[in-house]
PDB file of C-alpha atoms in Angstrom:
ATOM      1  CA  MET A   1     174.715  18.178 105.494  1.00 45.00           C
ATOM      2  CA  LEU A   2     176.013  15.971 102.424  1.00 48.00           C
ATOM      3  CA  ASN A   3     178.827  17.657 100.394  1.00 57.00           C
ATOM      4  CA  LEU A   4     176.717  17.996  97.003  1.00 57.00           C
ATOM      5  CA  THR A   5     178.032  20.116  94.370  1.00 63.00           C
ATOM      6  CA  LEU A   6     176.299  21.685  91.324  1.00 59.00           C
ATOM      7  CA  ILE A   7     176.976  20.018  88.146  1.00 66.00           C
ATOM      8  CA  PRO A   8     178.772  22.885  86.461  1.00 56.00           C
ATOM      9  CA  GLU A   9     176.776  22.840  83.038  1.00 59.00           C
ATOM     10  CA  PRO A  10     173.390  22.131  82.356  1.00 71.00           C
ATOM     11  CA  ILE A  11     173.111  18.576  81.295  1.00 71.00           C
ATOM     12  CA  ASN A  12     171.589  17.038  78.478  1.00 71.00           C
ATOM     13  CA  HIS A  13     170.480  13.722  79.808  1.00 75.00           C
ATOM     14  CA  ILE A  14     167.853  12.535  82.584  1.00 78.00           C
ATOM     15  CA  PRO A  15     169.428  11.019  85.777  1.00 77.00           C
ATOM     16  CA  ARG A  16     169.434   7.036  85.934  1.00 75.00           C
ATOM     17  CA  LYS A  17     167.644   7.176  89.386  1.00 76.00           C
ATOM     18  CA  TRP A  18     164.987   9.707  88.211  1.00 81.00           C
ATOM     19  CA  ALA A  19     162.781   9.308  91.324  1.00 82.00           C
ATOM     20  CA  ASP A  20     160.490  12.393  90.717  1.00 84.00           C
ATOM     21  CA  PRO A  21     156.784  11.575  92.099  1.00 82.00           C
ATOM     22  CA  ILE A  22     154.987  14.133  89.931  1.00 82.00           C
ATOM     23  CA  LEU A  23     157.246  13.991  86.215  1.00 87.00           C
ATOM     24  CA  ARG A  24     157.721  10.694  84.812  1.00 88.00           C
ATOM     25  CA  ALA A  25     161.269   9.738  83.716  1.00 88.00           C
ATOM     26  CA  SER A  26     159.982   9.342  79.892  1.00 89.00           C
ATOM     27  CA  THR A  27     158.170  12.803  80.061  1.00 90.00           C
ATOM     28  CA  ALA A  28     161.375  14.546  81.560  1.00 89.00           C
ATOM     29  CA  LYS A  29     163.475  12.595  78.724  1.00 88.00           C
ATOM     30  CA  SER A  30     161.246  14.078  75.738  1.00 90.00           C
ATOM     31  CA  LEU A  31     161.079  17.628  77.666  1.00 90.00           C
ATOM     32  CA  LEU A  32     164.747  17.620  77.452  1.00 87.00           C
ATOM     33  CA  LYS A  33     165.223  17.306  73.857  1.00 88.00           C
ATOM     34  CA  SER A  34     162.908  20.159  73.072  1.00 88.00           C
ATOM     35  CA  PRO A  35     164.330  23.637  72.482  1.00 90.00           C
ATOM     36  CA  ASN A  36     164.823  25.987  75.541  1.00 92.00           C
ATOM     37  CA  HIS A  37     164.697  23.218  78.256  1.00 92.00           C
ATOM     38  CA  LEU A  38     167.251  23.448  81.101  1.00 89.00           C
ATOM     39  CA  LEU A  39     168.536  20.723  83.514  1.00 89.00           C
ATOM     40  CA  LEU A  40     170.401  21.749  86.531  1.00 88.00           C
ATOM     41  CA  ALA A  41     171.423  18.983  88.990  1.00 84.00           C
ATOM     42  CA  LEU A  42     173.345  18.899  92.176  1.00 84.00           C
ATOM     43  CA  GLY A  43     175.971  15.613  93.392  1.00 77.00           C
ATOM     44  CA  LYS A  44     178.376  13.591  91.672  1.00 68.00           C
ATOM     45  CA  PRO A  45     176.872  11.286  89.096  1.00 62.00           C
ATOM     46  CA  PRO A  46     174.282  10.245  89.283  1.00 63.00           C
ATOM     47  CA  ALA A  47     172.530  13.380  90.075  1.00 69.00           C
ATOM     48  CA  GLN A  48     170.558  13.264  93.643  1.00 80.00           C
ATOM     49  CA  ALA A  49     168.895  16.825  93.398  1.00 87.00           C
ATOM     50  CA  TYR A  50     167.951  18.633  90.202  1.00 89.00           C
ATOM     51  CA  VAL A  51     165.525  21.151  88.532  1.00 92.00           C
ATOM     52  CA  LEU A  52     164.092  20.881  85.002  1.00 92.00           C
ATOM     53  CA  ALA A  53     162.412  24.403  83.591  1.00 95.00           C
ATOM     54  CA  HIS A  54     161.449  25.465  79.889  1.00 95.00           C
ATOM     55  CA  LEU A  55     163.250  28.975  79.430  1.00 95.00           C
ATOM     56  CA  PRO A  56     161.689  30.659  76.718  1.00 95.00           C
ATOM     57  CA  PRO A  57     163.326  33.869  75.724  1.00 93.00           C
ATOM     58  CA  HIS A  58     161.036  36.905  75.937  1.00 95.00           C
ATOM     59  CA  ALA A  59     158.315  34.959  78.153  1.00 96.00           C
ATOM     60  CA  VAL A  60     157.868  33.655  81.666  1.00 97.00           C
ATOM     61  CA  ALA A  61     160.024  30.585  82.150  1.00 97.00           C
ATOM     62  CA  ASP A  62     158.249  27.521  83.828  1.00 97.00           C
ATOM     63  CA  ILE A  63     159.542  25.293  86.510  1.00 97.00           C
ATOM     64  CA  LEU A  64     158.298  22.110  85.717  1.00 95.00           C
ATOM     65  CA  THR A  65     159.903  19.962  88.523  1.00 93.00           C
ATOM     66  CA  LEU A  66     162.138  20.755  91.387  1.00 94.00           C
ATOM     67  CA  TYR A  67     163.008  17.344  92.954  1.00 90.00           C
ATOM     68  CA  THR A  68     165.294  16.601  96.138  1.00 88.00           C
ATOM     69  CA  PRO A  69     165.418  13.110  97.925  1.00 85.00           C
ATOM     70  CA  GLU A  70     163.748  13.177 101.343  1.00 85.00           C
ATOM     71  CA  SER A  71     166.988  12.401 102.950  1.00 83.00           C
ATOM     72  CA  ILE A  72     168.343  15.721 101.822  1.00 82.00           C
ATOM     73  CA  ARG A  73     165.824  18.452 102.413  1.00 87.00           C
ATOM     74  CA  ARG A  74     165.828  21.349 104.242  1.00 88.00           C
ATOM     75  CA  GLN A  75     169.642  21.678 103.713  1.00 86.00           C
ATOM     76  CA  GLY A  76     169.966  24.419 101.334  1.00 89.00           C
ATOM     77  CA  TYR A  77     170.375  22.179  98.248  1.00 89.00           C
ATOM     78  CA  ALA A  78     166.561  23.532  96.497  1.00 92.00           C
ATOM     79  CA  ARG A  79     167.602  27.302  97.069  1.00 94.00           C
ATOM     80  CA  ILE A  80     170.981  26.503  95.134  1.00 92.00           C
ATOM     81  CA  LEU A  81     169.542  24.908  92.409  1.00 93.00           C
ATOM     82  CA  LEU A  82     166.287  27.938  92.292  1.00 95.00           C
ATOM     83  CA  GLN A  83     169.375  30.634  92.522  1.00 95.00           C
ATOM     84  CA  VAL A  84     171.237  28.987  89.750  1.00 93.00           C
ATOM     85  CA  LEU A  85     168.011  28.659  87.784  1.00 94.00           C
ATOM     86  CA  ILE A  86     166.935  32.011  88.221  1.00 96.00           C
ATOM     87  CA  THR A  87     170.406  33.083  86.574  1.00 94.00           C
ATOM     88  CA  HIS A  88     169.846  31.042  83.779  1.00 93.00           C
ATOM     89  CA  ALA A  89     166.544  32.310  82.961  1.00 95.00           C
ATOM     90  CA  LYS A  90     167.846  35.949  83.154  1.00 96.00           C
ATOM     91  CA  ASN A  91     170.626  35.114  80.842  1.00 94.00           C
ATOM     92  CA  ALA A  92     167.947  33.539  78.661  1.00 93.00           C
ATOM     93  CA  GLY A  93     166.096  36.744  78.534  1.00 95.00           C
ATOM     94  CA  CYS A  94     162.966  35.382  80.102  1.00 97.00           C
ATOM     95  CA  THR A  95     160.553  37.867  82.161  1.00 97.00           C
ATOM     96  CA  GLY A  96     160.024  36.043  85.163  1.00 97.00           C
ATOM     97  CA  LEU A  97     159.698  32.119  86.488  1.00 98.00           C
ATOM     98  CA  THR A  98     156.236  30.383  87.478  1.00 98.00           C
ATOM     99  CA  LEU A  99     155.478  27.155  89.029  1.00 97.00           C
ATOM    100  CA  GLU A 100     152.876  25.023  90.606  1.00 96.00           C
ATOM    101  CA  VAL A 101     153.377  23.492  94.367  1.00 96.00           C
ATOM    102  CA  ARG A 102     151.062  21.495  96.508  1.00 94.00           C
ATOM    103  CA  LEU A 103     149.054  23.683  99.042  1.00 95.00           C
ATOM    104  CA  ARG A 104     150.170  21.424 101.594  1.00 95.00           C
ATOM    105  CA  ASN A 105     153.938  21.740 100.783  1.00 94.00           C
ATOM    106  CA  HIS A 106     154.501  24.786 103.401  1.00 96.00           C
ATOM    107  CA  ALA A 107     158.464  24.096 103.294  1.00 94.00           C
ATOM    108  CA  ALA A 108     158.609  24.716  99.263  1.00 95.00           C
ATOM    109  CA  ILE A 109     156.201  27.775  99.640  1.00 97.00           C
ATOM    110  CA  MET A 110     158.335  29.338 102.262  1.00 97.00           C
ATOM    111  CA  LEU A 111     161.499  28.635 100.226  1.00 96.00           C
ATOM    112  CA  TYR A 112     159.749  30.138  96.769  1.00 97.00           C
ATOM    113  CA  GLN A 113     158.461  33.239  98.605  1.00 98.00           C
ATOM    114  CA  SER A 114     161.835  33.882 100.674  1.00 97.00           C
ATOM    115  CA  LEU A 115     163.109  33.844  96.663  1.00 97.00           C
ATOM    116  CA  GLY A 116     160.617  36.826  96.006  1.00 97.00           C
ATOM    117  CA  PHE A 117     157.914  34.438  94.148  1.00 98.00           C
ATOM    118  CA  LYS A 118     154.236  35.717  94.882  1.00 98.00           C
ATOM    119  CA  LYS A 119     151.086  33.876  94.839  1.00 97.00           C
ATOM    120  CA  VAL A 120     148.931  34.459  91.395  1.00 97.00           C
ATOM    121  CA  ALA A 121     146.394  31.873  91.774  1.00 97.00           C
ATOM    122  CA  THR A 122     145.073  28.389  92.668  1.00 97.00           C
ATOM    123  CA  ARG A 123     144.362  25.536  90.426  1.00 96.00           C
ATOM    124  CA  LYS A 124     141.626  23.225  91.930  1.00 96.00           C
ATOM    125  CA  ALA A 125     142.260  19.533  91.861  1.00 95.00           C
ATOM    126  CA  TYR A 126     145.761  20.229  90.088  1.00 93.00           C
ATOM    127  CA  TYR A 127     147.167  17.073  91.487  1.00 91.00           C
ATOM    128  CA  GLN A 128     146.420  13.283  91.760  1.00 88.00           C
ATOM    129  CA  ASN A 129     147.138  10.709  94.501  1.00 84.00           C
ATOM    130  CA  PRO A 130     146.118  12.314  96.450  1.00 90.00           C
ATOM    131  CA  THR A 131     143.724  15.032  94.880  1.00 93.00           C
ATOM    132  CA  GLU A 132     144.859  18.487  95.872  1.00 94.00           C
ATOM    133  CA  ASP A 133     144.851  22.240  94.685  1.00 96.00           C
ATOM    134  CA  ALA A 134     148.410  23.801  93.616  1.00 96.00           C
ATOM    135  CA  LEU A 135     149.484  27.211  94.070  1.00 97.00           C
ATOM    136  CA  VAL A 136     150.776  29.065  91.155  1.00 98.00           C
ATOM    137  CA  LEU A 137     153.866  30.949  92.327  1.00 98.00           C
ATOM    138  CA  THR A 138     155.321  33.869  89.912  1.00 98.00           C
ATOM    139  CA  LEU A 139     158.776  35.544  90.214  1.00 98.00           C
ATOM    140  CA  ASN A 140     158.765  38.840  87.827  1.00 97.00           C
ATOM    141  CA  PHE A 141     162.478  39.783  86.884  1.00 96.00           C
ATOM    142  CA  SER A 142     161.386  43.290  86.516  1.00 83.00           C
TER     143      SER A 142
END
């Protein structure tokens, strides 16, 4: 297991080596300039794992992306990021969290469910390259 540490405060810039296959770096950079967006990262700069979310007060927050490189998956880093994000979302006054995940991403689905996320819907052909359905999962804070 690598010894990655949580960057203590949310960061206000995207990591130099943005490798997320779902969310382009330019989109993430624009989102991060918008109100109520939060980027948490693990690792010494440059960040190696990160989560980007929209945390509107008095509403359900949206996890826009959670990325860990394949070389450090299944070592607990995504769980750490999610646990810290849940704390930030509660402190921001959010009522819950929601996200989409590829239907075939069984490891991620098990992680989310272990943290209390529940399936609320399926979005047909949500992902491209390859085309795949997404599960919509929600965690309510009430």
